[in-house]
């Protein structure tokens, strides 16, 4: 049989050359603690910038409504509806000014796809005789 294929009969024969044998009589695990502290340490190749607090503009607003939706826009050239994004639609009211706006961000990337003030002059109408389509 090839010498590389011979399996050791015990795990004690698997010691690394130059490493001291563990003391059989003591239960002191100090060697393991030193290995954890002096373990391998790698410096990052590219340093990361400090974490930046991102302000969304929603900090001073109260959420009045939130629901998941799909937003479409009408392309006049091709005369068809094109998807603008899927995400959470929120109606937000500013704490000090009292202004209300509709905000929609795309899922995962959180890019704004709709941001409109809601005023008293706006009317919500049913479009094209369908129950699910609404427009201003």
PDB file of C-alpha atoms in Angstrom:
ATOM      1  CA  UNK A   1       0.000   0.000   0.000  1.00  0.00           C
ATOM      2  CA  UNK A   2       1.173   3.528  -0.748  1.00  0.00           C
ATOM      3  CA  UNK A   3       2.443   5.394   2.371  1.00  0.00           C
ATOM      4  CA  UNK A   4       0.156   8.381   1.670  1.00  0.00           C
ATOM      5  CA  UNK A   5      -2.927   6.209   1.802  1.00  0.00           C
ATOM      6  CA  UNK A   6      -2.196   4.818   5.258  1.00  0.00           C
ATOM      7  CA  UNK A   7      -4.506   6.322   7.852  1.00  0.00           C
ATOM      8  CA  UNK A   8      -3.180   7.095  11.341  1.00  0.00           C
ATOM      9  CA  UNK A   9      -4.463   4.963  14.175  1.00  0.00           C
ATOM     10  CA  UNK A  10      -4.945   7.956  16.512  1.00  0.00           C
ATOM     11  CA  UNK A  11      -5.275  11.707  16.254  1.00  0.00           C
ATOM     12  CA  UNK A  12      -2.178  12.253  18.394  1.00  0.00           C
ATOM     13  CA  UNK A  13      -0.024  11.164  15.492  1.00  0.00           C
ATOM     14  CA  UNK A  14      -1.409  14.069  13.434  1.00  0.00           C
ATOM     15  CA  UNK A  15       0.613  16.752  15.239  1.00  0.00           C
ATOM     16  CA  UNK A  16       2.308  19.508  13.287  1.00  0.00           C
ATOM     17  CA  UNK A  17       6.122  19.217  13.344  1.00  0.00           C
ATOM     18  CA  UNK A  18       7.701  21.652  15.791  1.00  0.00           C
ATOM     19  CA  UNK A  19       4.538  22.037  17.871  1.00  0.00           C
ATOM     20  CA  UNK A  20       4.739  21.077  21.524  1.00  0.00           C
ATOM     21  CA  UNK A  21       2.606  18.198  22.696  1.00  0.00           C
ATOM     22  CA  UNK A  22      -0.350  19.223  24.849  1.00  0.00           C
ATOM     23  CA  UNK A  23      -0.060  18.419  28.533  1.00  0.00           C
ATOM     24  CA  UNK A  24      -2.275  15.419  29.209  1.00  0.00           C
ATOM     25  CA  UNK A  25      -2.718  16.117  32.945  1.00  0.00           C
ATOM     26  CA  UNK A  26      -3.911  19.739  32.925  1.00  0.00           C
ATOM     27  CA  UNK A  27      -7.164  21.285  31.783  1.00  0.00           C
ATOM     28  CA  UNK A  28      -5.537  24.653  31.060  1.00  0.00           C
ATOM     29  CA  UNK A  29      -6.743  26.024  27.706  1.00  0.00           C
ATOM     30  CA  UNK A  30      -4.406  29.025  27.744  1.00  0.00           C
ATOM     31  CA  UNK A  31      -2.748  27.896  24.508  1.00  0.00           C
ATOM     32  CA  UNK A  32      -6.091  28.163  22.692  1.00  0.00           C
ATOM     33  CA  UNK A  33      -6.725  31.681  24.003  1.00  0.00           C
ATOM     34  CA  UNK A  34      -3.318  32.825  22.777  1.00  0.00           C
ATOM     35  CA  UNK A  35      -4.009  31.356  19.342  1.00  0.00           C
ATOM     36  CA  UNK A  36      -7.262  33.344  19.103  1.00  0.00           C
ATOM     37  CA  UNK A  37      -5.546  36.619  20.018  1.00  0.00           C
ATOM     38  CA  UNK A  38      -2.538  36.037  17.799  1.00  0.00           C
ATOM     39  CA  UNK A  39      -4.487  34.503  14.927  1.00  0.00           C
ATOM     40  CA  UNK A  40      -4.069  35.621  11.355  1.00  0.00           C
ATOM     41  CA  UNK A  41      -4.857  39.277  10.701  1.00  0.00           C
ATOM     42  CA  UNK A  42      -5.325  40.640   7.209  1.00  0.00           C
ATOM     43  CA  UNK A  43      -5.322  44.302   6.257  1.00  0.00           C
ATOM     44  CA  UNK A  44      -7.989  45.303   3.702  1.00  0.00           C
ATOM     45  CA  UNK A  45      -6.730  45.849   0.169  1.00  0.00           C
ATOM     46  CA  UNK A  46      -9.072  48.792  -0.407  1.00  0.00           C
ATOM     47  CA  UNK A  47      -9.908  50.949   2.625  1.00  0.00           C
ATOM     48  CA  UNK A  48     -13.644  51.524   3.041  1.00  0.00           C
ATOM     49  CA  UNK A  49     -14.931  55.061   3.645  1.00  0.00           C
ATOM     50  CA  UNK A  50     -16.582  55.979   6.925  1.00  0.00           C
ATOM     51  CA  UNK A  51     -20.292  55.249   7.206  1.00  0.00           C
ATOM     52  CA  UNK A  52     -22.391  58.208   6.072  1.00  0.00           C
ATOM     53  CA  UNK A  53     -25.813  58.973   7.540  1.00  0.00           C
ATOM     54  CA  UNK A  54     -28.163  59.276   4.568  1.00  0.00           C
ATOM     55  CA  UNK A  55     -31.066  61.707   4.880  1.00  0.00           C
ATOM     56  CA  UNK A  56     -34.110  60.700   2.856  1.00  0.00           C
ATOM     57  CA  UNK A  57     -36.159  63.844   3.470  1.00  0.00           C
ATOM     58  CA  UNK A  58     -38.778  61.793   5.296  1.00  0.00           C
ATOM     59  CA  UNK A  59     -37.376  62.490   8.773  1.00  0.00           C
ATOM     60  CA  UNK A  60     -39.702  65.447   9.475  1.00  0.00           C
ATOM     61  CA  UNK A  61     -42.796  63.828   7.975  1.00  0.00           C
ATOM     62  CA  UNK A  62     -45.504  61.567   9.342  1.00  0.00           C
ATOM     63  CA  UNK A  63     -46.561  58.560   7.282  1.00  0.00           C
ATOM     64  CA  UNK A  64     -50.318  58.637   6.685  1.00  0.00           C
ATOM     65  CA  UNK A  65     -50.538  55.747   4.196  1.00  0.00           C
ATOM     66  CA  UNK A  66     -48.170  53.070   2.879  1.00  0.00           C
ATOM     67  CA  UNK A  67     -48.847  50.277   0.399  1.00  0.00           C
ATOM     68  CA  UNK A  68     -46.948  48.276  -2.217  1.00  0.00           C
ATOM     69  CA  UNK A  69     -47.825  49.229  -5.795  1.00  0.00           C
ATOM     70  CA  UNK A  70     -46.715  49.232  -9.409  1.00  0.00           C
ATOM     71  CA  UNK A  71     -46.393  52.598 -11.179  1.00  0.00           C
ATOM     72  CA  UNK A  72     -46.913  53.052 -14.927  1.00  0.00           C
ATOM     73  CA  UNK A  73     -46.454  56.026 -17.254  1.00  0.00           C
ATOM     74  CA  UNK A  74     -48.143  56.592 -20.601  1.00  0.00           C
ATOM     75  CA  UNK A  75     -45.828  56.969 -23.602  1.00  0.00           C
ATOM     76  CA  UNK A  76     -47.577  59.249 -26.118  1.00  0.00           C
ATOM     77  CA  UNK A  77     -45.346  58.229 -29.049  1.00  0.00           C
ATOM     78  CA  UNK A  78     -46.000  54.496 -28.826  1.00  0.00           C
ATOM     79  CA  UNK A  79     -49.432  54.969 -27.218  1.00  0.00           C
ATOM     80  CA  UNK A  80     -48.782  52.344 -24.559  1.00  0.00           C
ATOM     81  CA  UNK A  81     -48.223  52.110 -20.825  1.00  0.00           C
ATOM     82  CA  UNK A  82     -44.661  51.528 -19.610  1.00  0.00           C
ATOM     83  CA  UNK A  83     -43.720  50.347 -16.147  1.00  0.00           C
ATOM     84  CA  UNK A  84     -41.982  52.986 -14.036  1.00  0.00           C
ATOM     85  CA  UNK A  85     -41.300  50.870 -10.960  1.00  0.00           C
ATOM     86  CA  UNK A  86     -42.542  48.605  -8.175  1.00  0.00           C
ATOM     87  CA  UNK A  87     -42.271  49.683  -4.566  1.00  0.00           C
ATOM     88  CA  UNK A  88     -43.922  51.298  -1.565  1.00  0.00           C
ATOM     89  CA  UNK A  89     -46.252  54.243  -2.189  1.00  0.00           C
ATOM     90  CA  UNK A  90     -46.402  56.552   0.823  1.00  0.00           C
ATOM     91  CA  UNK A  91     -48.530  59.565   1.610  1.00  0.00           C
ATOM     92  CA  UNK A  92     -46.478  61.776   3.910  1.00  0.00           C
ATOM     93  CA  UNK A  93     -47.545  64.871   5.877  1.00  0.00           C
ATOM     94  CA  UNK A  94     -44.910  67.395   6.944  1.00  0.00           C
ATOM     95  CA  UNK A  95     -44.954  68.028  10.704  1.00  0.00           C
ATOM     96  CA  UNK A  96     -44.505  71.820  10.608  1.00  0.00           C
ATOM     97  CA  UNK A  97     -45.927  73.007   7.263  1.00  0.00           C
ATOM     98  CA  UNK A  98     -48.771  70.479   7.003  1.00  0.00           C
ATOM     99  CA  UNK A  99     -48.106  69.884   3.288  1.00  0.00           C
ATOM    100  CA  UNK A 100     -48.933  66.409   2.009  1.00  0.00           C
ATOM    101  CA  UNK A 101     -47.048  64.564  -0.708  1.00  0.00           C
ATOM    102  CA  UNK A 102     -47.076  61.216  -2.466  1.00  0.00           C
ATOM    103  CA  UNK A 103     -43.715  59.440  -2.520  1.00  0.00           C
ATOM    104  CA  UNK A 104     -42.789  56.170  -4.191  1.00  0.00           C
ATOM    105  CA  UNK A 105     -39.383  54.494  -4.115  1.00  0.00           C
ATOM    106  CA  UNK A 106     -38.356  51.462  -6.151  1.00  0.00           C
ATOM    107  CA  UNK A 107     -37.730  48.256  -4.236  1.00  0.00           C
ATOM    108  CA  UNK A 108     -34.125  47.237  -3.508  1.00  0.00           C
ATOM    109  CA  UNK A 109     -32.459  50.314  -5.065  1.00  0.00           C
ATOM    110  CA  UNK A 110     -34.730  52.832  -3.239  1.00  0.00           C
ATOM    111  CA  UNK A 111     -34.605  55.239  -6.179  1.00  0.00           C
ATOM    112  CA  UNK A 112     -37.451  57.781  -6.196  1.00  0.00           C
ATOM    113  CA  UNK A 113     -39.879  57.107  -9.061  1.00  0.00           C
ATOM    114  CA  UNK A 114     -42.735  59.400  -7.932  1.00  0.00           C
ATOM    115  CA  UNK A 115     -42.702  62.515  -5.742  1.00  0.00           C
ATOM    116  CA  UNK A 116     -45.746  64.825  -5.987  1.00  0.00           C
ATOM    117  CA  UNK A 117     -47.421  67.361  -3.728  1.00  0.00           C
ATOM    118  CA  UNK A 118     -51.067  66.591  -3.033  1.00  0.00           C
ATOM    119  CA  UNK A 119     -53.181  69.757  -3.136  1.00  0.00           C
ATOM    120  CA  UNK A 120     -56.861  70.555  -2.688  1.00  0.00           C
ATOM    121  CA  UNK A 121     -57.214  71.346  -6.407  1.00  0.00           C
ATOM    122  CA  UNK A 122     -56.486  67.748  -7.449  1.00  0.00           C
ATOM    123  CA  UNK A 123     -59.368  65.429  -8.325  1.00  0.00           C
ATOM    124  CA  UNK A 124     -59.119  61.660  -8.411  1.00  0.00           C
ATOM    125  CA  UNK A 125     -61.081  60.225 -11.342  1.00  0.00           C
ATOM    126  CA  UNK A 126     -61.725  56.754 -12.629  1.00  0.00           C
ATOM    127  CA  UNK A 127     -60.099  56.283 -16.049  1.00  0.00           C
ATOM    128  CA  UNK A 128     -61.205  54.240 -19.062  1.00  0.00           C
ATOM    129  CA  UNK A 129     -64.066  52.547 -17.267  1.00  0.00           C
ATOM    130  CA  UNK A 130     -61.782  50.199 -15.313  1.00  0.00           C
ATOM    131  CA  UNK A 131     -62.025  49.646 -11.587  1.00  0.00           C
ATOM    132  CA  UNK A 132     -58.287  49.427 -10.930  1.00  0.00           C
ATOM    133  CA  UNK A 133     -57.056  52.470 -12.919  1.00  0.00           C
ATOM    134  CA  UNK A 134     -57.025  55.855 -11.209  1.00  0.00           C
ATOM    135  CA  UNK A 135     -55.661  59.166 -12.447  1.00  0.00           C
ATOM    136  CA  UNK A 136     -55.412  62.825 -11.583  1.00  0.00           C
TER     137      UNK A 136
END
